[in-house]
Coordinates of C-alpha atoms in Angstrom, one line a residue:
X1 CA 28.0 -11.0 -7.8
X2 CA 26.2 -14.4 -6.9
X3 CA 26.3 -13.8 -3.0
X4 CA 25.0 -9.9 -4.0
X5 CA 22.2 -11.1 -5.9
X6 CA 21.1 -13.6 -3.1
X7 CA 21.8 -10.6 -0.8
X8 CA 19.3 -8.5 -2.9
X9 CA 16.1 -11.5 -2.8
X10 CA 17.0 -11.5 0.6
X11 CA 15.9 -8.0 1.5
X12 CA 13.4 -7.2 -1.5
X13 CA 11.3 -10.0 0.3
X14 CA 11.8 -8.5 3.4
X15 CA 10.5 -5.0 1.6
X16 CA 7.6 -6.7 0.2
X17 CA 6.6 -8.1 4.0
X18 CA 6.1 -4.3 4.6
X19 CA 3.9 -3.9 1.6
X20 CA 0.9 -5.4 2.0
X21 CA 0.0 -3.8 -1.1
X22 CA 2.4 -5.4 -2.9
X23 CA 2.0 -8.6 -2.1
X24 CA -1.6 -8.9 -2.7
X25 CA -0.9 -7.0 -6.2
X26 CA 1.7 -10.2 -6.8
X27 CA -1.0 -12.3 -6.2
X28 CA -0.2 -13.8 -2.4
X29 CA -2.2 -13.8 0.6
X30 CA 0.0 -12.6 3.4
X31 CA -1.0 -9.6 5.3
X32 CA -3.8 -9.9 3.5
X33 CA -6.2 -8.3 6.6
X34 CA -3.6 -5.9 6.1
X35 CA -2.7 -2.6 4.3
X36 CA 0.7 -0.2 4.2
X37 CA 1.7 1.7 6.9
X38 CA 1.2 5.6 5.4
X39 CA 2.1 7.6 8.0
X40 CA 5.6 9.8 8.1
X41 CA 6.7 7.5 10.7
X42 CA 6.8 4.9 8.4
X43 CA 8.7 6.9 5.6
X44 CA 11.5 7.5 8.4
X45 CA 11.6 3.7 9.5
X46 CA 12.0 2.5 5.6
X47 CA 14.7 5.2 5.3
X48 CA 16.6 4.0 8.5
X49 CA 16.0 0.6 7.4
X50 CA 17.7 1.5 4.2
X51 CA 20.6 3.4 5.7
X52 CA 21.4 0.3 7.3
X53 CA 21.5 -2.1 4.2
X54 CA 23.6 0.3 2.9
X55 CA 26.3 0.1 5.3
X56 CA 25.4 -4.0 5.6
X57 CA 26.1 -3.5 1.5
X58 CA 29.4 -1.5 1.7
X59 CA 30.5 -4.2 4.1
X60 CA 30.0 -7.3 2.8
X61 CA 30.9 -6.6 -0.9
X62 CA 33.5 -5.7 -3.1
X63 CA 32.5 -3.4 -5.5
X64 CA 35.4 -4.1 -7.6
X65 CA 34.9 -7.6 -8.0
X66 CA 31.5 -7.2 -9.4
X67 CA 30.4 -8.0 -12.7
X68 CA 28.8 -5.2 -14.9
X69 CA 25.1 -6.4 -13.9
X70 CA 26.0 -6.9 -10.0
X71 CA 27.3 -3.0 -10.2
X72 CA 24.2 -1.4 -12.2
X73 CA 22.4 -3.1 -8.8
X74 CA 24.8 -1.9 -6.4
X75 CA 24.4 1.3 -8.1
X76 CA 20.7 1.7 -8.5
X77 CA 20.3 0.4 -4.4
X78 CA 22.9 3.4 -4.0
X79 CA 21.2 5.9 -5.9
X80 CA 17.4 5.0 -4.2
X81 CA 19.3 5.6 -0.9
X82 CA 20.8 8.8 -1.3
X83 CA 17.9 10.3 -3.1
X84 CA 15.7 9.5 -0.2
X85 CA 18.2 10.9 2.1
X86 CA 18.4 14.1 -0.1
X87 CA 14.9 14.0 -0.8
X88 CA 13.8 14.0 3.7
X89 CA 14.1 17.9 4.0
X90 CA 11.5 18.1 1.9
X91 CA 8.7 15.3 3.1
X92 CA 6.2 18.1 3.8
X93 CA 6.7 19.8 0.5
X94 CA 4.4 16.7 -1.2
X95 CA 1.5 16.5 -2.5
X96 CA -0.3 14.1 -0.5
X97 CA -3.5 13.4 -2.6
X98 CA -4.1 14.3 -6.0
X99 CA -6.3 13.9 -8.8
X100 CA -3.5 11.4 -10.1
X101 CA -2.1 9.2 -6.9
X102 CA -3.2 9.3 -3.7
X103 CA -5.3 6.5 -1.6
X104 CA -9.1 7.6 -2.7
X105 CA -8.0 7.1 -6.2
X106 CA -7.2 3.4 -5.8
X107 CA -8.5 1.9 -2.8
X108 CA -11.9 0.6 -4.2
X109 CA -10.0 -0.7 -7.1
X110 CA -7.3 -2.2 -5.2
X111 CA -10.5 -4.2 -3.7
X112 CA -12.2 -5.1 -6.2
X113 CA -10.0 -5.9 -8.9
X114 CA -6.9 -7.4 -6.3
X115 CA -8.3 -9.0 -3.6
X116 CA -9.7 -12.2 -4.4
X117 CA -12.1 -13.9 -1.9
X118 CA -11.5 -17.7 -1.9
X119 CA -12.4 -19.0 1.4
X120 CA -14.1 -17.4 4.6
X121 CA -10.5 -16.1 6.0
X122 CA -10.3 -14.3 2.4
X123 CA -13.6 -11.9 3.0
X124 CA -13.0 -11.4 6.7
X125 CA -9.7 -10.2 5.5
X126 CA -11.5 -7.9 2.9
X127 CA -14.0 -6.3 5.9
X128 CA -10.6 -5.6 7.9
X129 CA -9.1 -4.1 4.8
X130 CA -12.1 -1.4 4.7
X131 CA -11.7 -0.1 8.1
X132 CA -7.8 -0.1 7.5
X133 CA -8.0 2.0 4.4
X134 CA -10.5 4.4 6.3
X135 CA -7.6 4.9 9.0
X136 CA -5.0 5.4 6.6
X137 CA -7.1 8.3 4.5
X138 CA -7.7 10.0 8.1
X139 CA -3.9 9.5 8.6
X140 CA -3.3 11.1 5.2
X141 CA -5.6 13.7 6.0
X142 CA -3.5 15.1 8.7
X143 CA -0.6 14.8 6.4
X144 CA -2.0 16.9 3.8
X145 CA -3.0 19.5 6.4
X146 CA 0.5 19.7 8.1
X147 CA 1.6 20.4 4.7
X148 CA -1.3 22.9 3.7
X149 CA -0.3 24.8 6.8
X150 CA 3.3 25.2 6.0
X151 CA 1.8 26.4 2.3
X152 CA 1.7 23.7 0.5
X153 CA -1.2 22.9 -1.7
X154 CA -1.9 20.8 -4.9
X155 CA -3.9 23.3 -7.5
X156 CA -7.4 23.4 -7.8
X157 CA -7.6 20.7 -10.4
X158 CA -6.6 18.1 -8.4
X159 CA -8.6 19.1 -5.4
X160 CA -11.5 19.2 -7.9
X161 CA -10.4 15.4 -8.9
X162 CA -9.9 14.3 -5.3
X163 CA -13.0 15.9 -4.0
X164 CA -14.5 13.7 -7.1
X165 CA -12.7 10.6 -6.1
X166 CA -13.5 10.8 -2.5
X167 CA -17.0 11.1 -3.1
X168 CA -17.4 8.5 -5.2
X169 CA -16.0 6.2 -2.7
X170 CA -19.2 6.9 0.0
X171 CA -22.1 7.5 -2.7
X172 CA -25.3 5.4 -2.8
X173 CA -25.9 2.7 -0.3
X174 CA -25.1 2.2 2.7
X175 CA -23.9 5.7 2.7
X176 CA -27.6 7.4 2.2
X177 CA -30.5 6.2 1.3
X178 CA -30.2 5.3 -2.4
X179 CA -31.2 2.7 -5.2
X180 CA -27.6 2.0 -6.3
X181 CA -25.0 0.4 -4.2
X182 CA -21.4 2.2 -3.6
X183 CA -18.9 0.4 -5.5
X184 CA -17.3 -1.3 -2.3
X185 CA -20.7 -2.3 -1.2
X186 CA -21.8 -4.1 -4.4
X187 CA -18.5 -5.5 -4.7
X188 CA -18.4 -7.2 -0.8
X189 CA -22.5 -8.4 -1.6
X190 CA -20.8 -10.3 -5.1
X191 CA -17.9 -11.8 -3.1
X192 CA -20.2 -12.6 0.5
X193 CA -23.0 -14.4 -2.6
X194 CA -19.9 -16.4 -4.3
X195 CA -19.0 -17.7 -1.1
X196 CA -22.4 -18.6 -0.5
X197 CA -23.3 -20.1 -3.5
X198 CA -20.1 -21.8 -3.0
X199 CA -20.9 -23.5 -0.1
X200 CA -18.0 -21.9 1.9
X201 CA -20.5 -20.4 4.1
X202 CA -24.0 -20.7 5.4
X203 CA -26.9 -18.2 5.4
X204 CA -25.9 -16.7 8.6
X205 CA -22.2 -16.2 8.1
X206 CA -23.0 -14.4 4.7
X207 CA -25.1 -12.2 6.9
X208 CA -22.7 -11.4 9.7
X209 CA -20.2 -11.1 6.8
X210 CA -22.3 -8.2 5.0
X211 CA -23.1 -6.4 8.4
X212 CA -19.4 -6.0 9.2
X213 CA -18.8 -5.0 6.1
X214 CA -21.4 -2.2 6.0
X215 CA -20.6 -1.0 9.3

């Protein structure tokens, strides 16, 4: 049970290296220019990489020999396989965005509220961050209509919350012409000043910083 649970750190650390996510929501800086992969060719890797474990698992350990804990995690890892092996058929049969999950309901959040902006590398990170969450909601977008076109479609509530969501993301400056800022905008002005008033940066770093971040 002691080498299993070593065995498990082992490869949840190597699951959080492929969630940049995750590991910024935990408070480190790795990956931190960095964002999850969203595409279905990801799904497949993680569920290769999983099928592999499970085989590395079968080998290495005696189920018999472990305590009640060490069995319930044996058990669970198991389970989490074989319900993603169950559950591949139907990987177009999802809902990829909806008024409750889905990238445009999180993304400015996730920036705002997660990623903390320290130090210069910190906010060049943040500006890399943008344009990788702009690829992954046009990757998303062909998901969602590979799976409109086979027939599936969230109902019209949730489009109405999405379509809500999304917008909210590009509204008011540098989007159009407005008075308010959008909510990314503000926030990279806040961190780009901090850094400045900070003395992390000078007067023309704070500007290039801004311009990469509005373009």
């Amino acid at each position: 049970t002691q080498r299993l649970n070593e065995w498990f750190a082992e490869k949840y650390e190597q699951q959080l290296q492929k969630s940049p996510f995750m590991l910024t929501f935990l408070g480190r800086k790795e990956k931190y220019d960095q964002i999850d992969d969203m595409s279905e060719a990801a799904e497949k890797r993680e569920l290769a990489w999983q099928k592999e474990l499970v085989a590395e698992l079968q080998s290495k350990f005696d189920y018999d020999k472990l305590d009640a804990e060490g069995k319930i995690s044996y058990d669970i890892w198991m389970d989490q396989y074989q319900r993603g092996v169950a559950g591949e058929k139907f990987v177009h049969n999802q809902y990829v965005f909806t008024q409750m999950q889905g990238i445009q309901a999180f993304a400015a959040q996730f920036l705002i509220n997660f990623h903390k902006v320290d130090e210069l590398s910190d906010m060049e990170a943040y500006n890399k961050r943008i344009v990788a969450i702009a690829n992954a909601i046009s990757t998303l977008l062909e998901r969602a209509q590979l799976h409109a076109s086979k027939g599936v479609r969230p109902p019209k509530f949730a489009y109405e919350g999405v379509i809500e969501q999304a917008t909210a993301l590009i509204t008011g400056a540098p989007f159009s012409e407005s008075e308010s800022d959008s909510a990314l905008w503000a926030d990279a002005n806040r961190k780009v000043d901090a850094l400045l008033k900070a003395g992390k940066i000078d007067e023309e770093k704070a500007k290039q910083l801004k311009a990469d971040a509005k373009q």
